[in-house]
Amino acid sequence: MVKAIQIGLGHWGFDWSKEVIPKVPSIEMVGYVDSNPEATERVKSELGVPDKLLFTNLEEAVKSSEAELAICTLRTEAHYPVAKRCLELGLSVLVEKPFASTIAQAKELVQLAKAQGRVLMVSQNYRFQPAPIAATELIGAQKFGPVNLVSIDFRRHAPSQGYRYWDMPDPLLADMSIHHFDLMRMVLNDNAKQVSCRTWNPPASPFGHHPIGVATLEFEKGTIVSYRGSWMSSGPVTPWAGEWTMDCSEGQIFWTSRDHFMGKAGPDRLSLQPRDGEASPVELQKLEFSDRQGTLATIARVIETGAVPARFSSGEDNLHSLALVQATILSASRGGDWVELAEILQ
Ligand SMILES: NC(=O)c1ccc[n+]([C@@H]2O[C@H](COP(=O)([O-])OP(=O)(O)OC[C@H]3O[C@@H](n4cnc5c(N)ncnc54)[C@H](O)[C@@H]3O)[C@@H](O)[C@H]2O)c1
């Protein structure tokens, strides 16, 4: 069992407390922290957490428990200071995406975790889903030979689905596309070399920043990914991981994942279509711990055994996904000019 505290009990954080943490048996909760007492009160009244486990101060929570792990489910701007303090206090850290606001902050946290001998993981929950796992295996085994082109579409209409972050800078690239970028790296088993991106805010949009973007990404092994993401789409909604067409020399792999929308949760889907043949669905494996339960069970296992399981998104690994966010934002600010990932990671 890994003793853990959770910091950040807001909208998404409370969902972790209620729906995720209790379903991972290797975690024993020893504290819940939020600077806002209303948030800790909610954990008490709705989940029955006793007073002695509720804190408005991180130091006190760590002092009065024997926590080994901090589950940081705060807004992005609080990730760096809170994760840093947790590492300094000797805890391992699981932090929500996006890892940090800048690459410099993220690098500092990676170094600090190393110096402290602690585990630092970013909760890239989309990695722990059946379709991207199957796609990773199929691409790795060259099921249809080398990849010609990867096309990804993400479409949502934020105004009609209770979206709350109208003033968030880069609501697409930093908050949403980070999942897609991280999945590209996982499924292709490769890192990006350079990107070109344009973003914009369409007329009548309630967003303060750009909710639509189009990017071309070139990976180290030469694969080109064409990516289109939109929070202001009137088209059919895609699952959260987007719709992926991986066109290879002998056929296409099509997949989607995290089909949760308006209270419905559909299964992941993956189909194979040989060139000039029919598409046929592939039966996908069920995971013991999927999505956020997957990231939490994984860090618990790393802490307990020291083994590094598949899909472990360490802070160090995640620098490359965060760099894709920064590179696409920089390219968009330069009107779509190519940006080398090396420029961002240096
Ligand atoms: N992985 C996913 O699929 C997914 C989906 C939604 C949100 N998220 C991520 O979840 C994170 C949290 O989002 P949210 O909507 O819950 O935010 P939120 O604003 O609703 O909640 C943040 C909470 O943190 C508390 N807080 C802030 N600073 C603090 C500090 N220093 N110490 C203690 N508490 C502090 C606030 O009081 C608040 O209760 C974000 O990083 C977001 O990107 C991930």
Short mmCIF file of C-alpha atoms and ligand atoms in Angstrom, two decimals:
data_model
loop_
_atom_site.label_atom_id
_atom_site.label_comp_id
_atom_site.label_asym_id
_atom_site.label_seq_id
_atom_site.Cartn_x
_atom_site.Cartn_y
_atom_site.Cartn_z
CA MET A 1 0.00 0.00 0.00
CA VAL A 2 1.20 3.51 -0.79
CA LYS A 3 0.13 6.23 1.63
CA ALA A 4 -1.03 9.28 -0.32
CA ILE A 5 -2.35 12.80 0.06
CA GLN A 6 -4.31 14.62 -2.61
CA ILE A 7 -3.83 18.35 -3.19
CA GLY A 8 -6.43 20.28 -5.20
CA LEU A 9 -10.07 19.32 -4.60
CA GLY A 10 -11.72 21.56 -7.20
CA HIS A 11 -13.93 20.48 -10.08
CA TRP A 12 -11.68 17.76 -11.51
CA GLY A 13 -9.85 17.11 -8.25
CA PHE A 14 -13.10 16.18 -6.49
CA ASP A 15 -13.81 13.74 -9.31
CA TRP A 16 -10.43 12.12 -8.57
CA SER A 17 -11.38 11.85 -4.87
CA LYS A 18 -14.75 10.32 -5.67
CA GLU A 19 -14.34 8.26 -8.83
CA VAL A 20 -10.65 7.38 -9.17
CA ILE A 21 -8.72 7.08 -5.91
CA PRO A 22 -11.15 4.69 -4.13
CA LYS A 23 -10.89 2.26 -7.06
CA VAL A 24 -7.12 1.79 -6.80
CA PRO A 25 -6.55 -0.65 -3.92
CA SER A 26 -2.80 -0.03 -3.68
CA ILE A 27 -3.47 3.55 -2.46
CA GLU A 28 -4.25 4.40 1.16
CA MET A 29 -5.42 7.99 1.59
CA VAL A 30 -3.92 9.83 4.57
CA GLY A 31 -4.87 13.42 3.70
CA TYR A 32 -6.85 15.75 1.44
CA VAL A 33 -5.59 19.30 0.95
CA ASP A 34 -7.13 22.42 -0.56
CA SER A 35 -6.46 26.04 0.35
CA ASN A 36 -10.20 26.64 0.02
CA PRO A 37 -12.08 25.23 3.07
CA GLU A 38 -15.25 24.87 0.99
CA ALA A 39 -13.44 22.29 -1.12
CA THR A 40 -12.33 20.22 1.90
CA GLU A 41 -15.83 20.55 3.37
CA ARG A 42 -17.28 19.01 0.21
CA VAL A 43 -14.97 15.99 0.50
CA LYS A 44 -16.21 15.59 4.08
CA SER A 45 -19.93 16.06 3.41
CA GLU A 46 -20.20 14.16 0.13
CA LEU A 47 -17.58 11.45 0.59
CA GLY A 48 -17.58 11.07 4.37
CA VAL A 49 -13.86 11.78 4.78
CA PRO A 50 -13.13 12.38 8.52
CA ASP A 51 -11.96 15.79 9.76
CA LYS A 52 -8.53 14.48 10.77
CA LEU A 53 -7.71 13.84 7.09
CA LEU A 54 -8.68 17.34 5.91
CA PHE A 55 -6.12 20.14 5.58
CA THR A 56 -5.92 23.65 4.15
CA ASN A 57 -2.12 23.62 4.46
CA LEU A 58 0.22 21.24 2.65
CA GLU A 59 3.01 21.27 5.27
CA GLU A 60 0.57 20.32 8.03
CA ALA A 61 -0.83 17.48 5.96
CA VAL A 62 2.65 16.08 5.33
CA LYS A 63 3.72 16.55 8.96
CA SER A 64 0.72 14.77 10.40
CA SER A 65 0.73 11.83 7.99
CA GLU A 66 3.34 9.42 6.71
CA ALA A 67 2.50 10.17 3.11
CA GLU A 68 4.85 8.88 0.43
CA LEU A 69 2.90 10.18 -2.55
CA ALA A 70 1.27 13.51 -3.47
CA ILE A 71 -1.53 13.39 -6.03
CA CYS A 72 -1.53 16.95 -7.42
CA THR A 73 -4.86 17.76 -9.07
CA LEU A 74 -4.63 21.54 -9.12
CA ARG A 75 -4.95 24.07 -11.92
CA THR A 76 -1.87 24.19 -14.16
CA GLU A 77 -0.33 27.35 -12.70
CA ALA A 78 -0.23 25.68 -9.24
CA HIS A 79 1.44 22.47 -10.51
CA TYR A 80 5.01 23.79 -10.32
CA PRO A 81 5.01 25.39 -6.82
CA VAL A 82 3.01 22.59 -5.23
CA ALA A 83 4.87 19.69 -6.91
CA LYS A 84 8.17 21.37 -6.01
CA ARG A 85 7.22 21.69 -2.33
CA CYS A 86 6.03 18.07 -2.24
CA LEU A 87 9.34 16.84 -3.71
CA GLU A 88 11.30 19.02 -1.26
CA LEU A 89 9.29 17.45 1.57
CA GLY A 90 10.36 14.02 0.33
CA LEU A 91 7.20 12.84 -1.42
CA SER A 92 6.84 11.23 -4.82
CA VAL A 93 4.48 13.14 -7.09
CA LEU A 94 1.72 12.32 -9.56
CA VAL A 95 0.71 15.57 -11.25
CA GLU A 96 -2.20 16.27 -13.59
CA LYS A 97 -1.48 17.37 -17.13
CA PRO A 98 -0.19 19.75 -18.38
CA PHE A 99 2.95 19.03 -16.32
CA ALA A 100 3.94 22.71 -15.74
CA SER A 101 3.52 26.14 -17.31
CA THR A 102 7.04 26.23 -18.82
CA ILE A 103 9.74 23.76 -19.88
CA ALA A 104 12.17 25.41 -17.44
CA GLN A 105 9.82 24.67 -14.53
CA ALA A 106 9.26 21.11 -15.70
CA LYS A 107 13.01 20.50 -16.06
CA GLU A 108 13.61 21.85 -12.57
CA LEU A 109 11.05 19.41 -11.16
CA VAL A 110 12.66 16.49 -13.04
CA GLN A 111 16.07 17.41 -11.58
CA LEU A 112 14.64 17.84 -8.10
CA ALA A 113 12.91 14.43 -8.21
CA LYS A 114 16.22 12.85 -9.25
CA ALA A 115 18.14 14.63 -6.49
CA GLN A 116 15.55 13.55 -3.92
CA GLY A 117 15.37 9.98 -5.25
CA ARG A 118 11.61 10.28 -5.70
CA VAL A 119 9.21 9.25 -8.48
CA LEU A 120 7.67 12.03 -10.59
CA MET A 121 4.92 11.10 -13.02
CA VAL A 122 2.51 13.14 -15.14
CA SER A 123 -1.00 11.73 -15.25
CA GLN A 124 -1.36 11.27 -19.00
CA ASN A 125 -4.48 9.21 -18.52
CA TYR A 126 -5.26 8.84 -22.24
CA ARG A 127 -2.30 6.40 -22.44
CA PHE A 128 -4.23 3.92 -20.30
CA GLN A 129 -6.96 3.07 -22.79
CA PRO A 130 -7.42 -0.04 -24.96
CA ALA A 131 -7.36 1.57 -28.44
CA PRO A 132 -4.12 3.57 -28.21
CA ILE A 133 -2.43 0.60 -26.52
CA ALA A 134 -3.53 -1.69 -29.39
CA ALA A 135 -2.49 0.94 -31.97
CA THR A 136 0.94 1.18 -30.34
CA GLU A 137 1.37 -2.58 -30.64
CA LEU A 138 0.13 -2.70 -34.25
CA ILE A 139 2.40 0.14 -35.35
CA GLY A 140 5.33 -1.38 -33.44
CA ALA A 141 4.75 -4.74 -35.16
CA GLN A 142 4.42 -2.97 -38.54
CA LYS A 143 1.04 -4.63 -39.09
CA PHE A 144 0.56 -2.77 -42.38
CA GLY A 145 4.20 -1.77 -42.90
CA PRO A 146 5.64 1.71 -42.58
CA VAL A 147 3.37 4.70 -41.89
CA ASN A 148 2.52 6.98 -44.85
CA LEU A 149 0.57 9.61 -42.93
CA VAL A 150 -1.24 10.03 -39.61
CA SER A 151 -4.40 12.18 -39.62
CA ILE A 152 -6.07 13.22 -36.36
CA ASP A 153 -9.30 15.15 -35.82
CA PHE A 154 -10.62 16.45 -32.50
CA ARG A 155 -13.99 18.24 -32.55
CA ARG A 156 -16.10 19.64 -29.72
CA HIS A 157 -18.51 22.56 -29.39
CA ALA A 158 -17.45 24.00 -26.02
CA PRO A 159 -20.39 26.45 -25.60
CA SER A 160 -22.94 23.64 -25.64
CA GLN A 161 -21.20 21.36 -23.18
CA GLY A 162 -20.59 23.25 -19.98
CA TYR A 163 -17.03 24.37 -20.74
CA ARG A 164 -15.76 26.67 -17.94
CA TYR A 165 -12.34 28.01 -18.89
CA TRP A 166 -13.13 30.78 -21.40
CA ASP A 167 -10.12 32.90 -20.38
CA MET A 168 -7.56 30.09 -20.26
CA PRO A 169 -4.56 30.88 -22.49
CA ASP A 170 -4.17 28.27 -25.24
CA PRO A 171 -7.32 26.31 -24.35
CA LEU A 172 -6.70 23.95 -27.26
CA LEU A 173 -2.92 23.43 -27.46
CA ALA A 174 -2.01 23.57 -23.75
CA ASP A 175 -5.08 22.07 -22.16
CA MET A 176 -6.43 19.58 -24.73
CA SER A 177 -3.89 18.87 -27.46
CA ILE A 178 -1.32 17.86 -24.83
CA HIS A 179 -3.24 14.55 -24.66
CA HIS A 180 -3.11 14.10 -28.43
CA PHE A 181 0.57 15.10 -28.62
CA ASP A 182 1.45 12.65 -25.85
CA LEU A 183 -0.47 9.87 -27.62
CA MET A 184 1.35 10.60 -30.90
CA ARG A 185 4.65 10.03 -29.10
CA MET A 186 3.38 6.83 -27.47
CA VAL A 187 1.76 5.27 -30.54
CA LEU A 188 4.62 6.15 -32.91
CA ASN A 189 7.27 5.40 -30.26
CA ASP A 190 9.05 8.49 -31.49
CA ASN A 191 9.67 12.13 -30.60
CA ALA A 192 8.82 15.11 -32.75
CA LYS A 193 11.51 16.95 -34.67
CA GLN A 194 9.69 20.06 -35.89
CA VAL A 195 6.18 21.51 -36.05
CA SER A 196 4.22 24.13 -37.91
CA CYS A 197 0.95 25.39 -36.43
CA ARG A 198 -1.75 28.01 -36.95
CA THR A 199 -4.44 28.83 -34.39
CA TRP A 200 -7.36 31.25 -34.43
CA ASN A 201 -10.55 32.41 -32.68
CA PRO A 202 -13.60 32.31 -34.95
CA PRO A 203 -16.28 35.05 -34.99
CA ALA A 204 -18.90 34.85 -32.20
CA SER A 205 -16.64 32.64 -30.08
CA PRO A 206 -16.88 33.08 -26.30
CA PHE A 207 -13.18 32.19 -25.94
CA GLY A 208 -10.64 34.85 -24.99
CA HIS A 209 -7.87 32.92 -26.73
CA HIS A 210 -7.57 30.58 -29.70
CA PRO A 211 -9.79 27.44 -29.54
CA ILE A 212 -9.02 26.11 -33.04
CA GLY A 213 -5.70 24.94 -34.44
CA VAL A 214 -4.17 23.07 -37.35
CA ALA A 215 -0.68 21.62 -37.10
CA THR A 216 1.76 19.57 -39.13
CA LEU A 217 4.22 17.60 -37.02
CA GLU A 218 7.31 15.87 -38.32
CA PHE A 219 8.71 13.08 -36.14
CA GLU A 220 12.36 12.00 -35.82
CA LYS A 221 11.84 8.81 -37.86
CA GLY A 222 10.23 10.86 -40.64
CA THR A 223 6.52 10.26 -39.89
CA ILE A 224 4.28 13.22 -40.68
CA VAL A 225 1.17 13.87 -38.58
CA SER A 226 -1.63 16.14 -39.77
CA TYR A 227 -3.58 17.41 -36.75
CA ARG A 228 -6.80 19.40 -36.60
CA GLY A 229 -8.31 20.36 -33.24
CA SER A 230 -11.36 22.49 -32.50
CA TRP A 231 -13.30 23.54 -29.42
CA MET A 232 -15.65 25.49 -31.74
CA SER A 233 -16.86 22.82 -34.13
CA SER A 234 -20.43 22.34 -35.37
CA GLY A 235 -19.48 18.94 -36.78
CA PRO A 236 -20.07 15.53 -35.19
CA VAL A 237 -18.36 15.32 -31.82
CA THR A 238 -15.28 13.10 -31.70
CA PRO A 239 -14.25 11.02 -28.68
CA TRP A 240 -11.82 12.90 -26.43
CA ALA A 241 -8.72 11.22 -27.88
CA GLY A 242 -9.87 12.28 -31.36
CA GLU A 243 -10.31 10.19 -34.52
CA TRP A 244 -7.07 8.71 -35.78
CA THR A 245 -6.41 7.39 -39.27
CA MET A 246 -2.98 5.82 -39.48
CA ASP A 247 -2.37 5.25 -43.16
CA CYS A 248 0.36 2.66 -43.76
CA SER A 249 1.83 1.18 -46.93
CA GLU A 250 -0.42 -1.94 -46.84
CA GLY A 251 -3.56 -0.59 -45.16
CA GLN A 252 -5.10 1.73 -42.60
CA ILE A 253 -5.52 1.55 -38.84
CA PHE A 254 -8.47 3.63 -37.64
CA TRP A 255 -9.11 4.22 -33.95
CA THR A 256 -10.87 6.41 -31.41
CA SER A 257 -10.75 6.45 -27.63
CA ARG A 258 -12.49 7.96 -24.59
CA ASP A 259 -15.93 8.32 -26.11
CA HIS A 260 -17.43 10.06 -23.09
CA PHE A 261 -19.99 12.72 -23.92
CA MET A 262 -23.02 14.11 -22.09
CA GLY A 263 -23.23 11.25 -19.62
CA LYS A 264 -22.53 8.47 -22.10
CA ALA A 265 -19.32 6.47 -22.17
CA GLY A 266 -18.83 4.39 -25.31
CA PRO A 267 -16.11 1.81 -25.80
CA ASP A 268 -12.82 2.49 -27.58
CA ARG A 269 -12.84 1.38 -31.21
CA LEU A 270 -10.11 0.20 -33.57
CA SER A 271 -10.47 -1.25 -37.06
CA LEU A 272 -8.08 -2.54 -39.68
CA GLN A 273 -8.57 -2.00 -43.38
CA PRO A 274 -6.09 -3.60 -45.77
CA ARG A 275 -5.48 -1.64 -48.98
CA ASP A 276 -8.44 -2.35 -51.32
CA GLY A 277 -10.07 -4.48 -48.57
CA GLU A 278 -12.92 -4.15 -46.09
CA ALA A 279 -12.56 -2.53 -42.65
CA SER A 280 -12.90 -5.01 -39.79
CA PRO A 281 -13.18 -4.14 -36.09
CA VAL A 282 -10.60 -5.51 -33.67
CA GLU A 283 -11.67 -6.76 -30.24
CA LEU A 284 -9.84 -4.65 -27.68
CA GLN A 285 -8.40 -5.84 -24.37
CA LYS A 286 -10.04 -4.65 -21.18
CA LEU A 287 -7.60 -3.05 -18.75
CA GLU A 288 -7.58 -3.80 -15.05
CA PHE A 289 -6.95 -0.11 -14.32
CA SER A 290 -7.81 2.29 -17.10
CA ASP A 291 -7.53 6.02 -17.62
CA ARG A 292 -6.72 7.93 -14.37
CA GLN A 293 -6.91 4.71 -12.36
CA GLY A 294 -4.18 3.50 -14.71
CA THR A 295 -1.82 6.37 -13.96
CA LEU A 296 -2.43 6.10 -10.22
CA ALA A 297 -1.97 2.31 -10.11
CA THR A 298 1.18 2.71 -12.20
CA ILE A 299 2.92 5.22 -9.93
CA ALA A 300 1.96 3.11 -6.90
CA ARG A 301 3.65 0.14 -8.57
CA VAL A 302 6.77 2.15 -9.42
CA ILE A 303 7.03 3.34 -5.79
CA GLU A 304 6.45 -0.16 -4.39
CA THR A 305 8.61 -2.20 -6.76
CA GLY A 306 11.01 0.20 -8.48
CA ALA A 307 10.00 -1.46 -11.78
CA VAL A 308 9.16 0.85 -14.67
CA PRO A 309 5.99 -0.47 -16.35
CA ALA A 310 4.87 0.19 -19.92
CA ARG A 311 3.33 3.59 -20.60
CA PHE A 312 4.90 5.10 -17.47
CA SER A 313 4.87 8.83 -18.25
CA SER A 314 7.71 10.02 -16.05
CA GLY A 315 8.35 13.73 -15.72
CA GLU A 316 11.45 13.28 -17.85
CA ASP A 317 9.53 11.53 -20.63
CA ASN A 318 6.80 14.15 -20.45
CA LEU A 319 9.22 16.99 -21.23
CA HIS A 320 8.85 15.90 -24.87
CA SER A 321 5.04 16.16 -24.77
CA LEU A 322 5.12 19.52 -23.01
CA ALA A 323 7.69 20.67 -25.57
CA LEU A 324 5.15 19.90 -28.31
CA VAL A 325 2.69 22.26 -26.62
CA GLN A 326 5.32 25.00 -26.38
CA ALA A 327 6.53 24.43 -29.95
CA THR A 328 3.05 24.60 -31.49
CA ILE A 329 2.25 27.76 -29.46
CA LEU A 330 5.52 29.35 -30.59
CA SER A 331 4.94 28.38 -34.22
CA ALA A 332 1.40 29.81 -34.10
CA SER A 333 2.79 33.07 -32.64
CA ARG A 334 5.16 33.21 -35.63
CA GLY A 335 2.33 32.74 -38.13
CA GLY A 336 2.99 29.04 -38.73
CA ASP A 337 6.78 29.06 -39.14
CA TRP A 338 8.48 25.72 -38.52
CA VAL A 339 9.80 25.36 -34.96
CA GLU A 340 12.43 22.76 -34.07
CA LEU A 341 11.77 20.85 -30.85
CA ALA A 342 15.48 21.22 -30.04
CA GLU A 343 14.93 25.00 -29.77
CA ILE A 344 12.28 24.38 -27.09
CA LEU A 345 14.10 21.66 -25.16
CA GLN A 346 17.47 23.42 -24.95
N1 LIG B 1 -6.70 14.52 -17.62
C1 LIG B 1 -7.90 14.99 -17.92
O1 LIG B 1 -8.61 14.35 -18.70
C2 LIG B 1 -8.34 16.29 -17.28
C3 LIG B 1 -9.67 16.74 -17.42
C4 LIG B 1 -10.03 17.94 -16.76
C5 LIG B 1 -9.08 18.65 -16.01
N2 LIG B 1 -7.80 18.18 -15.92
C6 LIG B 1 -6.76 18.90 -15.15
O2 LIG B 1 -7.09 18.92 -13.78
C7 LIG B 1 -6.47 20.02 -13.14
C8 LIG B 1 -7.42 20.66 -12.15
O3 LIG B 1 -8.53 21.24 -12.83
P1 LIG B 1 -9.86 21.70 -12.04
O4 LIG B 1 -10.89 21.94 -13.08
O5 LIG B 1 -10.15 20.75 -10.93
O6 LIG B 1 -9.41 23.10 -11.39
P2 LIG B 1 -10.21 23.93 -10.29
O7 LIG B 1 -9.83 25.36 -10.45
O8 LIG B 1 -11.67 23.55 -10.26
O9 LIG B 1 -9.60 23.40 -8.91
C9 LIG B 1 -8.33 23.71 -8.42
C10 LIG B 1 -8.36 23.55 -6.89
O10 LIG B 1 -7.03 23.72 -6.36
C11 LIG B 1 -7.09 24.52 -5.20
N3 LIG B 1 -5.77 25.16 -5.03
C12 LIG B 1 -5.17 26.06 -5.85
N4 LIG B 1 -3.92 26.36 -5.40
C13 LIG B 1 -3.73 25.60 -4.29
C14 LIG B 1 -2.63 25.44 -3.39
N5 LIG B 1 -1.48 26.09 -3.57
N6 LIG B 1 -2.76 24.55 -2.38
C15 LIG B 1 -3.90 23.86 -2.21
N7 LIG B 1 -4.98 23.97 -3.04
C16 LIG B 1 -4.90 24.83 -4.05
C17 LIG B 1 -8.22 25.51 -5.45
O11 LIG B 1 -8.73 26.03 -4.23
C18 LIG B 1 -9.22 24.62 -6.19
O12 LIG B 1 -10.11 23.98 -5.30
C19 LIG B 1 -5.94 20.92 -14.28
O13 LIG B 1 -4.54 20.75 -14.36
C20 LIG B 1 -6.60 20.36 -15.53
O14 LIG B 1 -5.75 20.47 -16.66
C21 LIG B 1 -7.44 17.02 -16.54
#
